[in-house]
């Protein structure tokens, strides 16, 4: 590839920024990142107080790459946003009447097998009593009968907003150009007769020309480019509970707790905000139009809207209660929807669009891409340059087999999700969500 090509990257999340930095490191001269807003973007999926960093995976490919990333998180380049903590995975022994539990147990077994294969030690926790002995702060009932769990101490979490801010400033230092706000919000593409892209149109009316384009717009991607049903934006629930300073100290050494059956997970306290954060790695909520294109809201809010559906509040509360009964009635100070861009298999998409030969798609995080921040750019650019093993190129290729048929049930992911089936938000939920977005915009103006 010609190092003087003008490369336009749309999206300043973990996919876009890591790709931009890597391109500069490889000597590309003209790399520009566009976004609706400055990174860390208020409602971007790469922005939050925490993301799990682990290499516990049922899929050996991601286990290997995540281990490579984990080793880098601990180095000086990334460690100021990284906090070590064991990752404690729990599930129930499944029965045929409970397919979700069987699937959870199967994923847990696969993960332990992969860890053993890559030479990583893990510790089995066979009973609730053992769990409480190892992690005495977990005072809830956890689960019985049929409790099954394990933990890996080679894990931790990252302050995602901080890590993205760091990555963005490294991009600036490396010479990446940024255009944000209405001049950076892409609404359309200009095409040559052969389908290749010549420029993007932005919401301010400005056009930006380029030679190669990278679409790294996360959950917004299917509403920007024809996605051929290869991805689905699904909203996931997050809750933030305020802790007193002494509670932050008391819970400092808790593990990251992840219930495979429900997808519920909880982080150690975030000292800067005093928040105890809980979330669910589930199938999520869609926000679709009548063509079945699900999308997050397009206008960037001042901060993530303080809204999740009521059944989501119930799930977060009951998960929290099962580990920390003392917090059952405290309520969340804030909640929010964070968007996954799901693919059918949970694999990323790092490939050229089948109809536009200079349009590279870098997305499909499927709820697990953040941890790869230190290495994602290397793999994305490897795919962009077609300079990677066939195995990886084919793992991350643009899925074309669903082009003609939308079926939300193809998005089953990698088997790691828990909880209820995916569903569309109701009209009244969408109304409440809109009102919360408006409130967030109003607050910003004050
Ligand atoms: C609740 C939750 C928990 C998660 N937990 C973990 C975890 O523990 N560990 C982990 O590894 N991963 C986790 N993930 C997944 C991870 O955060 C995502 O896979 C990753 O951040 C996605 O990055 P992205 O760059 O694709 O998307 P984003 O960060 O959303 O970036 C896309 C960007 O595109 C911009 N954009 C959109 N449309 C346009 C447009 N038209 N013009 C210009 N710009 C546009 C947006 O403003 C946005 O900044 C979690 C995700 C969520 C939602
Ligand atoms: C996981 O969640 C299920 C459903 O709420 C619950 O029955 C079980 O006790 C939880 N298990 C653990 C170990 O937290
Ligand atoms: C649904 O959204 C897509 C992407 O934004 C758009 O192209 C399509 O026209 C919309 N369909 C309807 C019926 O609004
Ligand atoms: C949208 O999805 C539903 C459920 O999968 C399906 O019944 C319907 O035909 C789809 N509509 C369009 C326009 O694709
Ligand atoms: C391919 O990747 C290797 C290893 O990263 C690198 O040395 C080489 O320059 C790359 N080749 C091209 C054509 O980009």
XYZ file of C-alpha atoms and ligand atoms in Angstrom:
555
model
C 0.000 0.000 0.000
C 1.095 3.540 -0.817
C 2.135 5.324 2.392
C 0.805 8.617 1.016
C -2.764 7.399 0.612
C -5.278 9.578 2.428
C -6.836 7.213 4.964
C -10.078 8.370 6.581
C -11.145 6.506 9.724
C -14.730 7.026 10.867
C -15.138 6.394 14.601
C -12.829 7.183 17.515
C -13.533 4.159 19.688
C -11.075 1.374 20.414
C -11.271 0.022 16.848
C -10.747 3.384 15.108
C -8.067 4.777 17.399
C -5.981 1.620 17.651
C -6.087 1.311 13.854
C -5.083 4.973 13.409
C -2.111 4.665 15.761
C -0.870 1.499 14.116
C -1.116 3.045 10.648
C 1.020 5.984 11.792
C 3.507 3.587 13.379
C 3.766 1.793 10.041
C 4.598 5.068 8.307
C 1.308 6.075 6.708
C 1.419 9.820 6.295
C -2.176 10.968 5.992
C -4.407 9.401 8.636
C -7.540 11.286 9.729
C -10.071 10.199 12.353
C -13.638 11.532 12.245
C -16.163 11.268 15.056
C -19.459 12.770 16.234
C -17.616 13.920 19.316
C -14.198 14.108 20.974
C -12.859 10.833 22.388
C -13.588 9.495 24.892
C -17.037 9.854 23.305
C -19.788 10.252 25.931
C -22.025 7.454 24.645
C -19.360 5.436 22.772
C -19.057 1.790 23.767
C -15.353 2.271 24.473
C -16.079 4.817 27.186
C -16.925 3.876 30.764
C -15.288 3.690 34.176
C -14.351 0.043 33.661
C -13.919 -2.854 31.248
C -12.773 -6.377 32.113
C -9.301 -7.350 30.926
C -9.063 -11.142 30.853
C -7.852 -13.895 28.600
C -10.289 -16.490 29.904
C -11.906 -17.465 26.608
C -13.571 -20.600 25.277
C -11.996 -19.800 21.890
C -8.214 -20.372 21.757
C -7.695 -17.651 19.109
C -9.052 -14.899 21.367
C -7.375 -16.448 24.420
C -3.982 -16.096 22.717
C -4.522 -12.548 21.510
C -6.071 -11.477 24.806
C -3.041 -12.872 26.633
C -0.808 -10.835 24.353
C -2.909 -7.749 25.189
C -3.021 -8.539 28.929
C 0.778 -8.669 29.044
C 0.873 -5.197 27.484
C -1.753 -3.735 29.848
C 0.751 -4.334 32.651
C 3.526 -2.349 30.936
C 4.215 1.373 31.331
C 2.386 2.236 28.119
C -0.984 1.139 29.529
C -0.663 0.475 33.248
C -1.917 3.828 34.499
C -5.431 2.805 33.403
C -5.086 -0.843 34.435
C -5.966 -2.453 37.796
C -5.141 -6.072 38.617
C -7.919 -8.226 40.053
C -8.773 -11.918 39.855
C -11.630 -12.804 37.553
C -14.062 -15.184 39.254
C -16.434 -17.042 36.930
C -19.408 -18.862 38.394
C -22.203 -20.988 36.985
C -24.716 -23.583 38.066
C -24.527 -27.241 37.135
C -26.922 -27.371 34.196
C -29.858 -29.696 33.679
C -31.532 -30.426 30.328
C -34.549 -28.402 31.509
C -32.386 -25.336 31.728
C -30.554 -24.958 28.419
C -29.121 -21.577 29.412
C -27.411 -23.130 32.423
C -26.126 -26.025 30.353
C -24.680 -23.571 27.849
C -23.098 -21.530 30.628
C -21.506 -24.603 32.101
C -20.260 -25.719 28.709
C -18.646 -22.317 28.094
C -17.032 -22.415 31.519
C -15.624 -25.912 30.866
C -14.282 -24.859 27.463
C -12.632 -21.808 28.993
C -10.848 -23.859 31.646
C -9.667 -26.288 28.972
C -8.255 -23.467 26.848
C -6.483 -21.922 29.862
C -4.880 -25.257 30.650
C -3.814 -25.662 27.014
C -2.048 -22.305 27.003
C -0.313 -23.133 30.271
C -2.255 -20.738 32.479
C -3.021 -21.790 36.018
C -6.584 -21.378 37.278
C -8.200 -22.314 40.558
C -11.378 -24.346 40.867
C -13.953 -23.195 43.427
C -16.360 -26.043 43.905
C -18.666 -24.792 46.641
C -20.167 -21.591 47.984
C -18.256 -22.155 51.216
C -14.968 -22.293 49.329
C -15.896 -19.129 47.440
C -16.566 -17.250 50.662
C -13.384 -18.500 52.221
C -11.294 -17.233 49.293
C -13.290 -14.000 48.856
C -14.810 -13.203 52.270
C -16.355 -9.938 51.082
C -18.870 -11.932 49.034
C -21.451 -12.371 51.755
C -24.549 -13.148 49.646
C -26.032 -16.564 49.092
C -24.119 -16.852 45.777
C -25.733 -20.029 44.621
C -26.671 -23.450 45.714
C -27.099 -26.209 44.940
C -24.918 -26.928 41.955
C -22.452 -24.083 42.401
C -19.458 -24.349 40.108
C -16.736 -21.779 39.635
C -13.109 -20.971 38.961
C -10.873 -17.947 39.068
C -7.785 -16.728 37.275
C -5.595 -14.192 39.056
C -3.987 -13.112 35.772
C -6.742 -10.602 34.993
C -7.964 -7.146 35.887
C -9.939 -4.201 34.640
C -9.199 -0.974 32.834
C -10.580 2.498 33.368
C -11.850 2.604 29.807
C -12.359 6.367 29.506
C -8.858 6.999 30.782
C -7.310 4.390 28.486
C -9.121 5.857 25.464
C -8.060 9.401 26.368
C -4.473 8.136 26.553
C -4.755 6.326 23.239
C -6.265 9.411 21.564
C -3.411 11.580 22.794
C -0.865 9.056 21.533
C -2.607 9.296 18.152
C -2.298 13.093 18.237
C 1.405 12.846 19.093
C 1.944 10.350 16.299
C 0.417 12.807 13.818
C -3.125 11.518 13.364
C -5.553 14.337 12.417
C -8.924 14.596 14.146
C -12.185 16.160 12.984
C -15.025 16.002 15.500
C -18.522 17.386 15.951
C -20.836 18.061 12.982
C -17.814 18.267 10.634
C -16.866 14.739 11.714
C -20.320 13.144 11.809
C -20.622 11.155 8.601
C -24.073 10.949 7.017
C -23.298 9.565 3.573
C -20.666 8.410 1.076
C -19.855 9.654 -2.424
C -19.086 6.768 -4.758
C -17.344 6.317 -8.075
C -19.152 4.265 -10.753
C -17.199 1.137 -9.684
C -18.562 1.438 -6.128
C -15.358 2.686 -4.566
C -15.742 5.553 -2.107
C -14.372 8.962 -3.035
C -15.466 11.072 -0.078
C -17.728 11.215 2.950
C -20.453 13.767 3.547
C -20.811 15.065 7.075
C -23.798 16.478 8.915
C -22.437 20.022 8.565
C -22.442 19.583 4.792
C -18.654 19.448 4.555
C -17.236 16.722 2.293
C -13.986 14.974 3.107
C -12.170 13.174 0.302
C -9.913 10.179 0.762
C -8.318 7.188 -0.951
C -9.224 4.546 1.622
C -11.942 4.603 4.287
C -12.215 2.678 7.534
C -15.660 2.393 9.107
C -15.156 1.879 12.854
C -18.508 3.195 14.015
C -19.310 0.401 16.467
C -23.035 -0.098 17.099
C -23.896 2.714 14.644
C -22.353 0.850 11.692
C -25.483 -0.884 10.371
C -27.236 2.476 10.188
C -24.366 3.973 8.159
C -23.356 1.292 5.633
C -25.287 -1.635 4.115
C -24.436 -4.303 6.674
C -26.100 -7.310 5.030
C -27.482 -8.464 8.409
C -23.942 -9.191 9.533
C -24.272 -7.115 12.707
C -26.866 -6.022 15.219
C -26.773 -3.141 17.699
C -27.935 -4.435 21.089
C -28.235 -2.252 24.178
C -26.799 -3.676 27.400
C -27.592 -2.596 30.936
C -25.173 -1.002 33.383
C -25.768 0.271 36.933
C -23.624 2.451 39.186
C -24.095 2.368 42.951
C -22.495 4.999 45.137
C -20.322 3.648 47.950
C -19.140 5.447 51.064
C -15.327 5.877 51.211
C -15.023 3.177 53.876
C -17.037 0.780 51.703
C -14.651 1.422 48.826
C -11.782 0.378 51.090
C -13.654 -2.642 52.413
C -14.402 -3.970 48.926
C -11.094 -3.028 47.337
C -9.937 -6.632 46.983
C -13.067 -8.231 45.612
C -12.650 -10.159 42.391
C -14.427 -9.334 39.175
C -17.473 -11.545 39.699
C -19.156 -12.985 36.618
C -22.253 -15.208 36.685
C -22.305 -17.150 33.408
C -25.957 -18.135 33.911
C -27.332 -14.608 34.003
C -24.453 -12.711 32.412
C -24.423 -10.536 35.548
C -21.022 -9.132 36.476
C -19.612 -6.801 39.096
C -16.326 -4.879 39.277
C -14.215 -3.891 42.272
C -15.038 -0.305 43.332
C -13.830 2.547 41.128
C -11.974 4.792 43.552
C -12.206 8.007 41.556
C -16.011 8.010 41.474
C -16.779 5.781 44.457
C -18.977 3.684 42.187
C -19.638 -0.007 42.421
C -20.465 -0.925 38.826
C -22.598 -3.884 37.762
C -23.736 -4.930 34.291
C -25.053 -7.881 32.290
C -23.323 -9.613 29.374
C -26.607 -10.656 27.813
C -28.538 -10.577 24.553
C -29.668 -7.025 25.139
C -32.352 -4.745 23.748
C -32.733 -3.608 20.162
C -33.917 -0.166 19.071
C -35.035 -0.861 15.512
C -36.799 0.977 12.746
C -39.303 -0.748 10.466
C -36.496 -2.137 8.283
C -35.096 -3.988 11.283
C -32.050 -1.746 11.526
C -31.258 -1.386 15.219
C -29.195 1.612 16.256
C -28.178 3.687 19.253
C -29.410 7.310 19.198
C -27.513 9.315 16.595
C -27.053 12.612 18.441
C -24.214 12.455 20.964
C -25.590 13.237 24.426
C -23.611 15.175 27.014
C -23.377 11.994 29.024
C -24.903 8.546 28.675
C -28.650 8.881 29.296
C -29.776 7.799 32.763
C -32.144 5.076 31.577
C -32.492 1.303 31.283
C -35.717 -0.735 30.981
C -37.344 -1.749 34.291
C -36.632 -5.472 33.856
C -32.974 -4.505 33.521
C -33.037 -2.733 36.879
C -34.522 -5.905 38.363
C -31.774 -8.092 36.892
C -28.993 -5.830 38.120
C -30.527 -5.551 41.574
C -31.006 -9.272 42.001
C -27.472 -10.005 40.810
C -26.081 -7.493 43.241
C -28.190 -8.865 46.065
C -26.884 -12.396 45.469
C -23.335 -11.256 46.252
C -23.819 -8.181 48.483
C -27.160 -8.403 50.340
C -26.267 -5.232 52.241
C -26.792 -3.229 49.036
C -30.107 -4.800 48.012
C -32.124 -1.685 48.816
C -29.675 1.108 48.113
C -30.623 1.646 44.489
C -28.420 2.837 41.652
C -27.320 6.427 41.498
C -27.094 6.098 37.736
C -27.902 3.525 35.086
C -27.117 3.485 31.402
C -27.320 1.579 28.141
C -24.059 0.646 26.485
C -24.281 -0.732 22.963
C -22.770 -3.958 21.690
C -22.308 -4.355 17.956
C -23.038 -8.064 17.772
C -22.068 -10.381 14.940
C -23.613 -13.847 14.450
C -20.622 -15.695 15.952
C -19.240 -12.977 18.217
C -16.210 -12.624 15.923
C -15.006 -9.156 14.954
C -15.340 -7.936 11.372
C -12.033 -6.684 9.931
C -12.532 -6.810 6.186
C -13.364 -4.795 3.086
C -17.017 -4.264 2.300
C -18.018 -6.693 -0.470
C -19.461 -3.886 -2.614
C -16.943 -1.100 -1.974
C -13.345 -2.130 -2.492
C -11.709 0.744 -0.569
C -14.154 0.645 2.356
C -12.690 -1.328 5.260
C -15.030 -2.351 8.085
C -13.516 -2.550 11.583
C -16.190 -3.380 14.131
C -18.275 -6.241 15.501
C -16.854 -5.910 19.020
C -19.692 -8.170 20.229
C -19.180 -7.066 23.809
C -15.582 -8.198 24.170
C -13.217 -6.011 22.143
C -12.029 -3.445 24.648
C -9.385 -5.596 26.297
C -7.569 -5.862 22.947
C -6.801 -2.127 22.914
C -2.992 -2.612 22.988
C -2.976 -5.072 20.054
C -6.200 -4.478 18.112
C -4.568 -1.971 15.748
C -1.919 -4.476 14.774
C -4.537 -7.053 13.774
C -6.851 -4.511 12.131
C -4.027 -3.107 9.998
C -2.857 -6.668 9.270
C -6.304 -7.308 7.776
C -6.370 -3.933 6.012
C -3.025 -4.717 4.364
C -4.050 -8.331 3.842
C -0.845 -9.178 5.662
C -2.012 -11.721 8.253
C -2.504 -15.496 8.398
C -5.360 -16.909 6.313
C -6.796 -18.273 9.517
C -7.240 -14.800 11.020
C -8.277 -13.177 7.740
C -11.069 -15.699 7.406
C -12.077 -15.504 11.065
C -12.694 -11.763 10.711
C -14.154 -11.682 7.229
C -17.338 -9.791 6.427
C -20.206 -12.317 6.778
C -22.234 -12.383 3.569
C -24.452 -15.398 4.157
C -27.312 -13.516 5.824
C -27.623 -10.767 3.255
C -31.145 -11.648 2.164
C -32.666 -12.660 5.447
C -32.857 -10.739 8.647
C -33.259 -13.046 11.625
C -32.455 -11.672 15.007
C -31.950 -15.229 16.264
C -28.758 -15.725 14.241
C -26.953 -13.444 16.679
C -26.226 -16.072 19.285
C -22.645 -14.993 19.935
C -19.883 -17.203 21.251
C -21.870 -18.998 23.957
C -20.768 -16.712 26.791
C -24.016 -14.748 27.179
C -26.539 -15.291 29.920
C -30.024 -14.107 30.776
C -33.234 -13.618 28.775
C -33.616 -13.524 24.994
C -32.952 -10.335 23.091
C -35.987 -8.095 22.697
C -37.027 -4.853 21.066
C -37.533 -1.929 23.463
C -41.240 -1.123 23.841
C -42.663 2.163 22.606
C -42.964 3.439 26.131
C -39.361 2.468 26.929
C -38.211 4.332 23.823
C -40.160 7.366 25.024
C -38.508 7.273 28.440
C -35.110 6.791 26.786
C -35.708 9.869 24.590
C -36.691 11.939 27.606
C -33.532 10.851 29.428
C -31.431 11.841 26.404
C -33.076 15.258 26.348
C -32.442 15.677 30.075
C -28.770 14.847 29.547
C -28.535 17.477 26.787
C -30.282 20.079 28.968
C -27.904 19.413 31.870
C -24.930 20.049 29.623
C -26.212 23.496 28.652
C -26.494 24.698 32.240
C -21.804 -2.610 28.832
C -20.575 -3.054 28.092
C -19.629 -3.774 28.743
C -18.500 -4.223 28.080
N -17.559 -4.905 28.766
C -16.412 -5.251 28.167
C -15.374 -5.847 28.916
O -15.521 -6.018 30.125
N -14.224 -6.197 28.290
C -14.048 -5.977 26.952
O -13.000 -6.329 26.427
N -15.019 -5.403 26.202
C -16.184 -5.035 26.791
N -17.168 -4.432 26.079
C -17.020 -4.312 24.623
C -16.197 -3.167 24.170
O -16.392 -2.047 25.008
C -16.583 -2.862 22.733
O -16.461 -4.055 21.950
C -15.713 -1.798 22.117
O -15.558 -0.704 22.977
C -16.316 -1.337 20.795
O -15.500 -0.332 20.250
P -15.860 0.372 18.891
O -14.683 1.173 18.533
O -16.367 -0.630 17.932
O -17.147 1.253 19.218
P -17.292 2.692 19.908
O -16.374 2.861 21.030
O -18.742 2.885 20.153
O -16.802 3.676 18.775
C -17.579 3.994 17.652
C -17.458 5.483 17.432
O -18.045 5.807 16.192
C -18.602 7.086 16.307
N -19.612 7.236 15.268
C -20.752 6.548 15.125
N -21.419 6.957 14.024
C -20.669 7.919 13.473
C -20.827 8.712 12.324
N -21.887 8.588 11.530
N -19.876 9.622 12.025
C -18.786 9.764 12.830
N -18.592 9.021 13.930
C -19.522 8.106 14.253
C -19.199 7.113 17.698
O -19.352 8.435 18.156
C -18.178 6.311 18.486
O -17.241 7.124 19.137
C -18.322 -3.952 26.716
C -19.271 -3.205 26.045
C -20.382 -2.740 26.721
C -21.386 -1.941 25.948
C -26.350 -16.849 39.008
O -27.611 -16.334 38.722
C -28.697 -17.217 38.946
C -29.961 -16.547 38.484
O -30.184 -15.351 39.200
C -28.799 -17.537 40.400
O -29.835 -18.504 40.602
C -27.510 -18.093 40.863
O -27.570 -18.201 42.244
C -26.326 -17.192 40.472
N -25.128 -17.910 40.738
C -24.108 -17.374 41.336
C -23.029 -18.308 41.669
O -24.047 -16.176 41.612
C -33.893 2.320 8.838
O -32.544 2.774 9.059
C -31.691 2.639 7.928
C -30.325 3.054 8.359
O -30.316 4.304 8.982
C -32.219 3.507 6.793
O -31.399 3.346 5.653
C -33.627 3.065 6.470
O -34.163 3.935 5.498
C -34.501 3.110 7.704
N -35.786 2.531 7.364
C -36.912 3.110 7.714
C -38.138 2.433 7.232
O -36.965 4.133 8.378
C -38.046 -7.842 10.744
O -37.807 -8.925 11.611
C -38.952 -9.658 11.938
C -38.555 -10.675 13.000
O -37.394 -11.391 12.651
C -39.484 -10.297 10.655
O -40.660 -10.990 10.955
C -39.780 -9.186 9.649
O -40.179 -9.757 8.434
C -38.564 -8.330 9.414
N -38.916 -7.196 8.577
C -38.144 -6.760 7.572
C -38.641 -5.543 6.848
O -37.092 -7.304 7.270
C 3.657 -7.497 6.748
O 3.879 -7.662 8.131
C 5.223 -7.796 8.489
C 5.262 -8.112 9.969
O 4.477 -7.226 10.715
C 5.969 -6.525 8.132
O 7.324 -6.638 8.458
C 5.808 -6.257 6.638
O 6.384 -5.020 6.316
C 4.358 -6.263 6.239
N 4.236 -6.202 4.792
C 3.417 -5.378 4.167
C 3.367 -5.520 2.687
O 2.727 -4.564 4.730
